[in-house]
Short mmCIF file of C-alpha atoms in Angstrom, two decimals:
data_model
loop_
_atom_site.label_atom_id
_atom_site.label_comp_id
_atom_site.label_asym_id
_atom_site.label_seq_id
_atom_site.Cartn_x
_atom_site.Cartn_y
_atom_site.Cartn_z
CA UNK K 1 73.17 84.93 107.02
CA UNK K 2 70.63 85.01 109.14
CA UNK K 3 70.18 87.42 112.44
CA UNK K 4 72.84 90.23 110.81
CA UNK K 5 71.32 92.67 108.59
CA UNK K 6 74.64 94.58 108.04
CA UNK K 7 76.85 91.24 107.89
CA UNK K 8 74.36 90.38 105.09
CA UNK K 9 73.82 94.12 103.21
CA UNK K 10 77.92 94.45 103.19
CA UNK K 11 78.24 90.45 101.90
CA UNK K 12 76.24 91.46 98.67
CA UNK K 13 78.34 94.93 98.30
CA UNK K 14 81.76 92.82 98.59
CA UNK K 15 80.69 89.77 96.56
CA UNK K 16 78.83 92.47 93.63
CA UNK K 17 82.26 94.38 93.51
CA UNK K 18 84.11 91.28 93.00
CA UNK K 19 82.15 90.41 90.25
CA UNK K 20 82.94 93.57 88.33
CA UNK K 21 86.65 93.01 88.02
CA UNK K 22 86.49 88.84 87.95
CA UNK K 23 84.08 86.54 86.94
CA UNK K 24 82.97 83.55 84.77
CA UNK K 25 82.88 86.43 81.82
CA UNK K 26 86.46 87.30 82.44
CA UNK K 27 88.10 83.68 83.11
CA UNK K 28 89.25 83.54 79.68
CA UNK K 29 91.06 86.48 79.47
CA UNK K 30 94.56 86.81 79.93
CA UNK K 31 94.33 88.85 83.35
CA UNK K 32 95.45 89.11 86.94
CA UNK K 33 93.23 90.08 89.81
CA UNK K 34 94.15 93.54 90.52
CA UNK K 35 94.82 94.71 94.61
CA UNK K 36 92.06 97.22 93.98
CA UNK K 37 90.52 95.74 91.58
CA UNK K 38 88.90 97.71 88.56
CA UNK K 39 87.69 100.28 90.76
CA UNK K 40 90.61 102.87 90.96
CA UNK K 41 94.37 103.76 89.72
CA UNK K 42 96.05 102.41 92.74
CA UNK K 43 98.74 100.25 92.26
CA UNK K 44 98.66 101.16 88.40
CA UNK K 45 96.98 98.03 87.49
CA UNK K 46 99.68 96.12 88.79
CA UNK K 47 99.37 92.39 90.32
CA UNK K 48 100.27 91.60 93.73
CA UNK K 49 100.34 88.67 96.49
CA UNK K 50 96.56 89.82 97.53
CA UNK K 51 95.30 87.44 95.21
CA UNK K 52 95.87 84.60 98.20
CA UNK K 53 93.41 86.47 100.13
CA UNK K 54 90.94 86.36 96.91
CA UNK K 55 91.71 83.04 95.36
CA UNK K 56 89.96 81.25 98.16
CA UNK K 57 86.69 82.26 97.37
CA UNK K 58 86.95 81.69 93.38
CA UNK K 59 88.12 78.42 93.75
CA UNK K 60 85.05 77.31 95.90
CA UNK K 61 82.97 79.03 93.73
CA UNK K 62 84.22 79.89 90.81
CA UNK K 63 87.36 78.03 89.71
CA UNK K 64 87.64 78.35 86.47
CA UNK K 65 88.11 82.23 87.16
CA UNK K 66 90.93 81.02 89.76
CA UNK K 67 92.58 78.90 87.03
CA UNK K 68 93.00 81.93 84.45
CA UNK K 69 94.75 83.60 87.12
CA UNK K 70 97.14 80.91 87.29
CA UNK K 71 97.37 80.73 83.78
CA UNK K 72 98.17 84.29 83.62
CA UNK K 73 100.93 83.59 86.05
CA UNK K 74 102.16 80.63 83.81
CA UNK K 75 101.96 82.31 80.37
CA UNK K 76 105.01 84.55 82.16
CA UNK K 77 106.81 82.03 83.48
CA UNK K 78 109.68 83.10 80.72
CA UNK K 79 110.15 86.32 81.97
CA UNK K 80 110.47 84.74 85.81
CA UNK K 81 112.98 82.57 84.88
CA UNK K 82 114.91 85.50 82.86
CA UNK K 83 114.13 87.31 86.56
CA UNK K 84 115.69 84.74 88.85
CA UNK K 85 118.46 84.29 86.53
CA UNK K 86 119.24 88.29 87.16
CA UNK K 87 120.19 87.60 90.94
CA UNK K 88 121.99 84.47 90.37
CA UNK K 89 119.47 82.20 90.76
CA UNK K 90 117.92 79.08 88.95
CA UNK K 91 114.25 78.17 88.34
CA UNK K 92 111.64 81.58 88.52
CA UNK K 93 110.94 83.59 90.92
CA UNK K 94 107.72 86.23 90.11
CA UNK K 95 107.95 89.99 90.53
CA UNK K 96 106.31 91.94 93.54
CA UNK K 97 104.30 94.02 91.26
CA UNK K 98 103.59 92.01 87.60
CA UNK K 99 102.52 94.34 84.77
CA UNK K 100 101.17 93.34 81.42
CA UNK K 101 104.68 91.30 80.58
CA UNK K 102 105.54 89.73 83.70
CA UNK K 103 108.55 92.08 84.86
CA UNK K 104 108.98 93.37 87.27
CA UNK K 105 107.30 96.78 87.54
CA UNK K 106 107.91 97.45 91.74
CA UNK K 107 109.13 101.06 92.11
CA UNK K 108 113.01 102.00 93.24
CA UNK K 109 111.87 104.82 95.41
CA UNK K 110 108.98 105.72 97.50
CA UNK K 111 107.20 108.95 98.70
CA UNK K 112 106.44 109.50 102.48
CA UNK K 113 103.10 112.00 102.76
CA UNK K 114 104.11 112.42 106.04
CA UNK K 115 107.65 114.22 105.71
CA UNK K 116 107.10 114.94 101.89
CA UNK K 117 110.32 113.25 100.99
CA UNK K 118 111.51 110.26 99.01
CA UNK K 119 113.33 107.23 99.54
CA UNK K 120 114.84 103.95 97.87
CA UNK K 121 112.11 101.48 98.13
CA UNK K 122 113.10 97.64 98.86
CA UNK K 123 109.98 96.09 98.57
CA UNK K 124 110.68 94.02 95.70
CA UNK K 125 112.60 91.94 98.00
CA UNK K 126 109.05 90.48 99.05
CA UNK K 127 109.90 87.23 97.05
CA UNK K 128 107.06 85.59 99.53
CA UNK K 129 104.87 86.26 96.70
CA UNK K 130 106.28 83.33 94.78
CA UNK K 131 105.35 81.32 97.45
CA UNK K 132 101.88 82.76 97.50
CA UNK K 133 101.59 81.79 94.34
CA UNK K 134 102.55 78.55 94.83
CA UNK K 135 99.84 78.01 97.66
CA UNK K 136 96.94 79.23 95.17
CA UNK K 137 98.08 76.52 92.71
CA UNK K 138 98.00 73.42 95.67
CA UNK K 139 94.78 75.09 96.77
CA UNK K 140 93.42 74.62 93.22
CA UNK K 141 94.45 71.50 92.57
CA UNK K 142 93.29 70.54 96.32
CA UNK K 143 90.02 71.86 95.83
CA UNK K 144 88.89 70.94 91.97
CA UNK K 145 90.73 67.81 91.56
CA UNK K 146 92.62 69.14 88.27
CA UNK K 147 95.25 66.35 87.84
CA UNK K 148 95.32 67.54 84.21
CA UNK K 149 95.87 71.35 85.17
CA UNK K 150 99.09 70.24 87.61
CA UNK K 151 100.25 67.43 84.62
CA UNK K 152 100.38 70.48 81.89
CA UNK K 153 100.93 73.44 83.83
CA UNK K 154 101.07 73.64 87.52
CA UNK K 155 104.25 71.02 88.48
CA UNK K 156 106.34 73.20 86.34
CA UNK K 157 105.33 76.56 87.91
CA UNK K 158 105.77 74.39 91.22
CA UNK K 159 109.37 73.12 90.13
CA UNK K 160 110.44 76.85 88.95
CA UNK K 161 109.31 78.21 92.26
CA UNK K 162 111.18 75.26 94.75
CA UNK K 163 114.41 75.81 92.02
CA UNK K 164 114.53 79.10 93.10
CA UNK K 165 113.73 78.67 97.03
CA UNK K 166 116.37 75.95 96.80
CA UNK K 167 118.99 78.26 95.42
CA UNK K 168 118.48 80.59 97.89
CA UNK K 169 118.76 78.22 101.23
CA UNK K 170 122.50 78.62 102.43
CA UNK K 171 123.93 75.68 104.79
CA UNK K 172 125.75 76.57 107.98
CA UNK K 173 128.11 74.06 109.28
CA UNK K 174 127.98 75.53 112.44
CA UNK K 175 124.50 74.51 113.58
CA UNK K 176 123.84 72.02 110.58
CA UNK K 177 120.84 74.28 109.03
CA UNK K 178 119.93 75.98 106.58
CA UNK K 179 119.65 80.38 106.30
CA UNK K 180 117.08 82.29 103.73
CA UNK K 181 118.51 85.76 103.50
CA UNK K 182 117.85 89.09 101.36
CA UNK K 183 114.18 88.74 101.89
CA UNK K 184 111.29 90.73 102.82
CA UNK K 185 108.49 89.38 104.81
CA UNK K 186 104.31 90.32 104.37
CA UNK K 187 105.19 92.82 107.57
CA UNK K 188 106.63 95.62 104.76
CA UNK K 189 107.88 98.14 107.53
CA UNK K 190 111.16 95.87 108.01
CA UNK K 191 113.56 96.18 105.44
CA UNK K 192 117.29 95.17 106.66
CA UNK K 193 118.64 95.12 109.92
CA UNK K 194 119.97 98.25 112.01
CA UNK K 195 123.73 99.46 111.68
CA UNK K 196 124.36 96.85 108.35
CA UNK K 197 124.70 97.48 104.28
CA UNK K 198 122.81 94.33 103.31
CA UNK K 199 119.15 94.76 102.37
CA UNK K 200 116.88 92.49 103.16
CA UNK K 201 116.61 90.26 106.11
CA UNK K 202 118.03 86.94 107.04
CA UNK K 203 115.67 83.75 108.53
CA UNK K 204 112.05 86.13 107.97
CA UNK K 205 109.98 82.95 110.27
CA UNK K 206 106.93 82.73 108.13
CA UNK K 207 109.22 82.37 104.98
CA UNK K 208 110.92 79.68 105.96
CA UNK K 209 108.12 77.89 107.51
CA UNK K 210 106.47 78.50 103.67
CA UNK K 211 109.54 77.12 101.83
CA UNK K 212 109.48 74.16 104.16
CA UNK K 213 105.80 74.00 103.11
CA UNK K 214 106.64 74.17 99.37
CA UNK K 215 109.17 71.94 99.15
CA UNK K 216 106.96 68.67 100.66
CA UNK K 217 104.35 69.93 98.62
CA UNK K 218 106.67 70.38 95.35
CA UNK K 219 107.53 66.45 96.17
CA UNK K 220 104.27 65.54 96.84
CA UNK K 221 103.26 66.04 93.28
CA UNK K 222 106.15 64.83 91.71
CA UNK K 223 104.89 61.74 93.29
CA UNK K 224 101.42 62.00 91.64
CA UNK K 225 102.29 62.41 88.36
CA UNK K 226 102.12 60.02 85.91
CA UNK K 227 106.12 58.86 84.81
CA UNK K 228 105.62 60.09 80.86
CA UNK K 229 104.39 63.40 82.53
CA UNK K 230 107.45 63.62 84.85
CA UNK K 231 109.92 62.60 82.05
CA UNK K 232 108.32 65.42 79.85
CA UNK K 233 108.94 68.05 82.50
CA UNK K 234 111.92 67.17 83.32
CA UNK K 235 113.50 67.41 79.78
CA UNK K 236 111.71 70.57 79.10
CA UNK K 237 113.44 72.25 82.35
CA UNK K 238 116.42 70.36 83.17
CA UNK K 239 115.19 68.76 85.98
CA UNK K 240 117.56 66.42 87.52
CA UNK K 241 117.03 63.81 89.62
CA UNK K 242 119.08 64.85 91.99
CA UNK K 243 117.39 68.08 92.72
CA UNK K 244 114.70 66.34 94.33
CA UNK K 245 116.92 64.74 96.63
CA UNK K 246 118.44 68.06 97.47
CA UNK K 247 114.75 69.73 98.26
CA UNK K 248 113.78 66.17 100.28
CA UNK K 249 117.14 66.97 102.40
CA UNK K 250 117.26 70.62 102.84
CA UNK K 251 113.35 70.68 103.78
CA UNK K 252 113.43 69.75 107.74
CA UNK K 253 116.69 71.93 108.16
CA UNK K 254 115.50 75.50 107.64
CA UNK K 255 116.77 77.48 110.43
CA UNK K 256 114.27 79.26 112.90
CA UNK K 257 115.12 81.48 116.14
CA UNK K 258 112.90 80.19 118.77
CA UNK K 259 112.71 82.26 122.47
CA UNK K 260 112.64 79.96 125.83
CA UNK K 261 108.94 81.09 126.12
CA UNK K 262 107.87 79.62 122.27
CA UNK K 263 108.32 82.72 120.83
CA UNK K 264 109.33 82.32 117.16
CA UNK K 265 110.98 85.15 115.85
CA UNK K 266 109.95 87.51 113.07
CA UNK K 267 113.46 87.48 111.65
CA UNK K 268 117.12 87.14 112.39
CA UNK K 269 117.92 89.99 115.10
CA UNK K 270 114.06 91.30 115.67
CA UNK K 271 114.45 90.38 119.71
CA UNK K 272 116.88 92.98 119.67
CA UNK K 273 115.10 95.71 118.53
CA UNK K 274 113.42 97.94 120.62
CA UNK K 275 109.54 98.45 121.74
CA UNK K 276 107.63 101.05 120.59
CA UNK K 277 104.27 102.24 122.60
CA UNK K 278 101.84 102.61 119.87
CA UNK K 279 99.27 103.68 122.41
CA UNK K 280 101.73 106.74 123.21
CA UNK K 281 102.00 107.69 119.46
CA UNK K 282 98.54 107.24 118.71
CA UNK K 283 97.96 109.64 121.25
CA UNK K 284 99.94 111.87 119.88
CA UNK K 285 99.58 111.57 116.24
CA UNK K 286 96.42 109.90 115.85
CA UNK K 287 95.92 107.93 113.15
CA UNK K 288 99.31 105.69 113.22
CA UNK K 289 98.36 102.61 110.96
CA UNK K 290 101.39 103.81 108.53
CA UNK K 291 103.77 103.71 111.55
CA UNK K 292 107.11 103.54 109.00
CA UNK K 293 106.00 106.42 107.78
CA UNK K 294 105.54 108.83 111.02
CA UNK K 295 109.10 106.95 112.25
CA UNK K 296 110.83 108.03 109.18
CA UNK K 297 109.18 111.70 109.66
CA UNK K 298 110.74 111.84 112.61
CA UNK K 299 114.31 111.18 111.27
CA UNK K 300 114.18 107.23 113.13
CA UNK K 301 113.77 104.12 110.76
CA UNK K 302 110.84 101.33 111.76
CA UNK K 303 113.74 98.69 111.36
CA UNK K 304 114.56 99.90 114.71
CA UNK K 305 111.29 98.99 116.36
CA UNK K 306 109.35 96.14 116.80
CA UNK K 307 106.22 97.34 114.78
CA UNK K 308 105.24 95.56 111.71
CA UNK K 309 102.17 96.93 109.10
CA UNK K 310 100.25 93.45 108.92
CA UNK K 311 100.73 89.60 110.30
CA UNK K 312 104.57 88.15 109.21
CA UNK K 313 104.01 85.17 111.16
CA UNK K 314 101.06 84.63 111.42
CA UNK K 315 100.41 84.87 108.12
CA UNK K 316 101.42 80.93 107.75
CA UNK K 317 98.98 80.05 110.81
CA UNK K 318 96.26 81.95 108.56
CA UNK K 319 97.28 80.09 105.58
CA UNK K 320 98.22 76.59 106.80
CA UNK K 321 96.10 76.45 109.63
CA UNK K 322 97.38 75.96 113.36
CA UNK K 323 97.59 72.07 112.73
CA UNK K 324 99.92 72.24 109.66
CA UNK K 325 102.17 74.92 111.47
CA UNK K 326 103.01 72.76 114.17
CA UNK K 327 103.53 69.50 112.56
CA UNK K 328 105.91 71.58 110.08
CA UNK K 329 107.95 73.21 113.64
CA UNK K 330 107.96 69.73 114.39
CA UNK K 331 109.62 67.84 111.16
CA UNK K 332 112.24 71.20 111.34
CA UNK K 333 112.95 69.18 114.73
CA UNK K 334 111.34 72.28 117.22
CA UNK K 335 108.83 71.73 120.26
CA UNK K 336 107.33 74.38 121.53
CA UNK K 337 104.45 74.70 124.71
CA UNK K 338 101.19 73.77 124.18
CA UNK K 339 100.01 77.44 123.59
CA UNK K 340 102.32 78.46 122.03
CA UNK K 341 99.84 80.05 119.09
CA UNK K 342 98.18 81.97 121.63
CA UNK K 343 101.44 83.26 122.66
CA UNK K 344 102.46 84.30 119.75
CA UNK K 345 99.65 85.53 118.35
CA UNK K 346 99.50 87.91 121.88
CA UNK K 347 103.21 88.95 120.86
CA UNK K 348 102.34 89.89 117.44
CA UNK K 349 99.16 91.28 117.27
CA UNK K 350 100.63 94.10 120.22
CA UNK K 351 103.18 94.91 118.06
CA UNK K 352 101.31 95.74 114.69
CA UNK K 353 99.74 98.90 113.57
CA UNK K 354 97.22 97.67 111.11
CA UNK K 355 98.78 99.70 108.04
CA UNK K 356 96.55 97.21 105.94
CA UNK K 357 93.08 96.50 105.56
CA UNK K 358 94.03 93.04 105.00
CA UNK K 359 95.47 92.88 108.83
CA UNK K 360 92.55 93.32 110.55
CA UNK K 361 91.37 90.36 108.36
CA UNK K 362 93.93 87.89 109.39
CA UNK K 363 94.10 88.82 113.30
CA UNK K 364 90.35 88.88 112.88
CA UNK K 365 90.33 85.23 111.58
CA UNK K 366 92.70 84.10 113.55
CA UNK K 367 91.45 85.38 117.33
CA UNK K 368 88.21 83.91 116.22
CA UNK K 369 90.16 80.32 115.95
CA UNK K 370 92.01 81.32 119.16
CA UNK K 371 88.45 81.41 121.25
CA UNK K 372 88.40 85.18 121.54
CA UNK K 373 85.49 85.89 119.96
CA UNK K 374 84.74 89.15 120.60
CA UNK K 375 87.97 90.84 119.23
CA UNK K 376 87.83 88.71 116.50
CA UNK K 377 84.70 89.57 115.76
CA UNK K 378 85.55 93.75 116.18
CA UNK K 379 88.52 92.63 114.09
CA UNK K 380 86.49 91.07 111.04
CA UNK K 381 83.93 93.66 111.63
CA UNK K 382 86.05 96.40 110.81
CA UNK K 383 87.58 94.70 107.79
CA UNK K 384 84.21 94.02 106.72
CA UNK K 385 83.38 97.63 106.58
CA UNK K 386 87.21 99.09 105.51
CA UNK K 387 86.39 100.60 102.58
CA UNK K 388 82.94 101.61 102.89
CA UNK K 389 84.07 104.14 105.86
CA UNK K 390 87.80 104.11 104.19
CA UNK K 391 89.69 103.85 107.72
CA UNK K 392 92.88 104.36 105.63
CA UNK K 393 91.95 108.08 105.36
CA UNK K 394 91.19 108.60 101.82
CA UNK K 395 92.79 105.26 100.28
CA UNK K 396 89.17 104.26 99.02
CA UNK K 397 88.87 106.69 96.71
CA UNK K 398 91.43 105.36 94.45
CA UNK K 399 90.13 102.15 94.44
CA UNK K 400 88.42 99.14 96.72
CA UNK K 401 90.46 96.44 98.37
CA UNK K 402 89.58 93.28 96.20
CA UNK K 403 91.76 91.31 99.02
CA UNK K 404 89.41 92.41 101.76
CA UNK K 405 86.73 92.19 99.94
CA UNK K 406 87.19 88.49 98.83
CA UNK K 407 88.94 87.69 102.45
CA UNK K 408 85.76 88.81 104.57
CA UNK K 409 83.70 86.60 102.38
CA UNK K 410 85.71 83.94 102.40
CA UNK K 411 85.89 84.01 106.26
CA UNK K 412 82.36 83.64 106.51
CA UNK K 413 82.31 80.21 104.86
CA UNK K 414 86.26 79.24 106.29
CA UNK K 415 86.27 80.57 109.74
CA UNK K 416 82.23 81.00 110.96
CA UNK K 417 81.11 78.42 108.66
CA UNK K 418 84.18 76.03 109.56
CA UNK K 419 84.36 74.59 106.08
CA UNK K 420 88.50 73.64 105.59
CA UNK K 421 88.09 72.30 102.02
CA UNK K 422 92.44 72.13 101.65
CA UNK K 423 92.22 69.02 103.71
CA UNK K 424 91.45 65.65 102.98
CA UNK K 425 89.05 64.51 104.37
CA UNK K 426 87.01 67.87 104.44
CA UNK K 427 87.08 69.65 107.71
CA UNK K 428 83.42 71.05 108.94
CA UNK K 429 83.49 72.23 111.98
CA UNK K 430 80.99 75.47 112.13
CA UNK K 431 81.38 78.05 115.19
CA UNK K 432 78.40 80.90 114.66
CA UNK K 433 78.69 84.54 115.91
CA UNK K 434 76.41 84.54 119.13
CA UNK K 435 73.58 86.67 117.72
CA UNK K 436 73.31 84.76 114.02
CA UNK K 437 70.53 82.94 113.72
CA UNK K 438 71.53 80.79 110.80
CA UNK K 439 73.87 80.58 107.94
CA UNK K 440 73.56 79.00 104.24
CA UNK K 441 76.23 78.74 101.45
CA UNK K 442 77.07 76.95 98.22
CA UNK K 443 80.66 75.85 97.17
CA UNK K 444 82.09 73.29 95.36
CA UNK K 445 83.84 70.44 95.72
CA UNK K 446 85.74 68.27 93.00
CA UNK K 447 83.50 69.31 90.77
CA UNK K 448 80.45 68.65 92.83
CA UNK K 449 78.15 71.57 93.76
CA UNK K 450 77.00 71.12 97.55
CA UNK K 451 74.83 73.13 99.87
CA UNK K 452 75.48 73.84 103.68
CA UNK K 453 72.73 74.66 106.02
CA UNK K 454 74.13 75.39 109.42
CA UNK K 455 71.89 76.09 112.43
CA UNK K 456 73.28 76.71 116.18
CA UNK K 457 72.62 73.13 116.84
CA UNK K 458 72.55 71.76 113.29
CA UNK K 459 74.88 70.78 110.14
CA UNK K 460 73.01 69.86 106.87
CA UNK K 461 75.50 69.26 103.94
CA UNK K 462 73.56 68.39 100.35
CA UNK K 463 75.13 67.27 97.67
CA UNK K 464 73.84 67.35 94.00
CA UNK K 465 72.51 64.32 92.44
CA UNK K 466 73.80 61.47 90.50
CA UNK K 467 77.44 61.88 92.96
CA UNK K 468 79.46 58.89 91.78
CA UNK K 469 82.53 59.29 93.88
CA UNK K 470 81.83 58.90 98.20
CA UNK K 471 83.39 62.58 99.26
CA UNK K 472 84.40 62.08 103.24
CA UNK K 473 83.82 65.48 105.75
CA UNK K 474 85.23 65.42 109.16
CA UNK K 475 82.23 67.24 110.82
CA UNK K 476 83.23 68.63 114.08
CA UNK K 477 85.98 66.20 114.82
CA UNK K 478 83.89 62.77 113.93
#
């Protein structure tokens, strides 16, 4: 990075304390990629979702680390299945916090700081994280090339996941779609509706969009696969024909609540909620990223409000990329206005208290694709230095955000360096930070180890030597 001493000092920092808890030396180990890594007790050890936010760098640079974290997902597949099959359910679905066996290890109750009391704890209703999951295994594949990893391993954590997804889609004659309910979204601070004994919430947007997303993706590669492959997996899981027809028909009739203005909503019932004024309670209570937990102090419950922690959303716009989102509203038959991205991402971001590092890293990404630069360039900015001024108030000290770490990394090369590698052909389409002077990076590539040299005015993209297959990049739109 050239022009941005700090950009560049707190790069090396991030990329050195990613290193310690994953690398080359670790990728044959049978591990997980920790949320804070191997640098505290947070989180007991336990694996998350965060490794979408940390995957993305591994597999351009280092993907034979990012395939032993699949494989540690696979070699549990068992106890996923045994999992699903606990709620009624068929194929896997993975726990919210995996321990050393794959169960589920997500605490039943939860301590507020703020009012010093306990309560039950829902969050392993966050089943997103199968679908998380499922998005670092097409991102793999996408990426290396691995038809052998998908043909032994991946289609069948794939298959497990859409099984369960399936299962869970419930048809409604009465407006010929399909609901997702019981669910908890990436937001956290929503955990059922107001005035109702069902936990969990019902048609969460950037669910459905994902399990739209999984299910032409979980087809996709059943179309790839070689037919002694397919018969294989099939008689190992049960697999019936028929299933696929099921996912093929049920896939452009999730249900989503749409506004008149293109606002999608964050779940069944969130319009009627009320506002909150963050500015108000930040005034008052000053640091307010852990909103649920001055609501609850108060005696009121944040699944009253409309205040999440982190993106919902626009989580699948950070993820899928603006492009993908709308061409998946469109097959679930909705048009929305032109802007409606900017709109939403206006609706959101207003109504979100940052109660995770990792949300100033999506809005941050996200405003930058949006053309406004400056706050998402406060917004990666303060990601990039979370930890190393802890503006959680004493989080850091029990260990560093890998997620944030990895994320602000990867957004140099993904968002300032423009490189889209989960597209075919390659997208390149470079947008520098005003005051850098230049920028240089390595990934790879199907197995091919390139260079990019990017200038203000200037894209240089080298390739090793002795390349046998052509590799296509869409630079800038050409």
């Amino acid at each position: 990075i050239g022009g941005d001493r700090e950009v560049q000092k707190l790069t090396r920092l991030h990329l050195y304390h990613m290193m310690v808890t994953a690398s080359p030396h670790t990728a044959q180990r049978d591990v997980g990629i920790p949320p804070r890594g191997l640098h505290g007790e947070a989180y007991r050890g336990h694996i998350f979702w965060d490794e979408v936010f940390i995957l993305p760098l591994y597999i351009a640079h280092f993907p034979e680390v990012a395939k032993s974290v699949l494989m540690y997902r696979y070699r549990r597949l068992d106890m996923d299945r045994k999992y699903a099959r606990t709620h009624g359910y068929e194929g896997a679905t993975f726990p919210w916090q995996s321990g050393s066996d794959g169960r589920e290890e997500t605490q039943v109750v939860h301590l507020n700081p703020v009012s010093g009391e306990w309560g039950k704890d829902y969050s392993s209703l966050q089943r997103h994280i199968s679908l998380a999951i499922a998005f670092n295994l097409w991102s793999y594949y996408q990426i290396t090339g691995d038809l052998k990893f998908i043909n032994d391993y991946g289609a069948e954590i794939l298959f497990e996941i859409t099984r369960f997804w399936a299962g869970k889609c419930r048809y409604d004659k009465n407006i010929n779609r399909y609901h997702i309910d019981q669910v908890m979204g990436p937001d956290e601070f929503h955990e059922k509706l107001p005035g109702t004994n069902i936990d969990g919430l019902t048609d969460n947007a950037y669910t459905n969009i994902m399990v739209h997303w999984l299910l032409s993706k979980a087809l996709h590669v059943s179309g790839i696969m070689t037919e002694k492959t397919m018969d294989h997996i099939r008689d190992k899981i049960n697999l019936e024909e028929e299933e696929f027809d099921h996912w093929n028909y049920i896939k452009d009739k999730l249900n989503l609540n749409i506004s008149e203005d293109g606002i999608i909503e964050h779940f069944e019932g969130y319009f009627k909620l009320k506002d909150l004024n963050l500015d108000q309670y930040g005034e008052k209570y000053g640091n307010i990223q852990r909103m649920d937990r001055v609501l609850k102090a108060k005696g009121k419950s944040p699944d009253a409000f409309k205040v999440s922690k982190q993106a919902d959303l626009l989580m699948s716009f950070y993820l899928l990329g603006e492009q993908e989102v709308t061409s998946i509203l469109n097959e679930l038959g909705y048009t929305l206005p032109k802007d409606y991205f900017k709109r939403n991402f206006n609706y959101y971001i207003n109504r979100t208290s940052h109660g995770s590092t990792l949300s100033r890293l999506v809005h941050g990404s996200l405003a930058y694709h949006l053309g406004l630069k400056e706050k998402g360039w406060t917004l990666f900015l303060e990601a990039m230095r979370s930890d190393f001024i802890d503006i959680q108030g004493g989080t850091t000290g029990e260990g560093i955000h890998c997620g944030v770490l990895a994320g602000t990394v990867d957004v140099i090369r993904s968002v300032f360096g423009g490189l889209d590698l989960n597209n075919d052909p390659v997208r390149f389409c470079p947008d520098l930070p005003n005051h850098w002077t230049d920028l240089h990076f390595h990934f790879k590539y199907r197995e091919i180890d390139f260079q990019a040299d990017i200038n203000p005015g200037d894209v240089k993209i080298k390739g090793q030597e002795g390349i046998k297959d052509k590799i296509k990049f869409d630079i800038r739109g050409s």
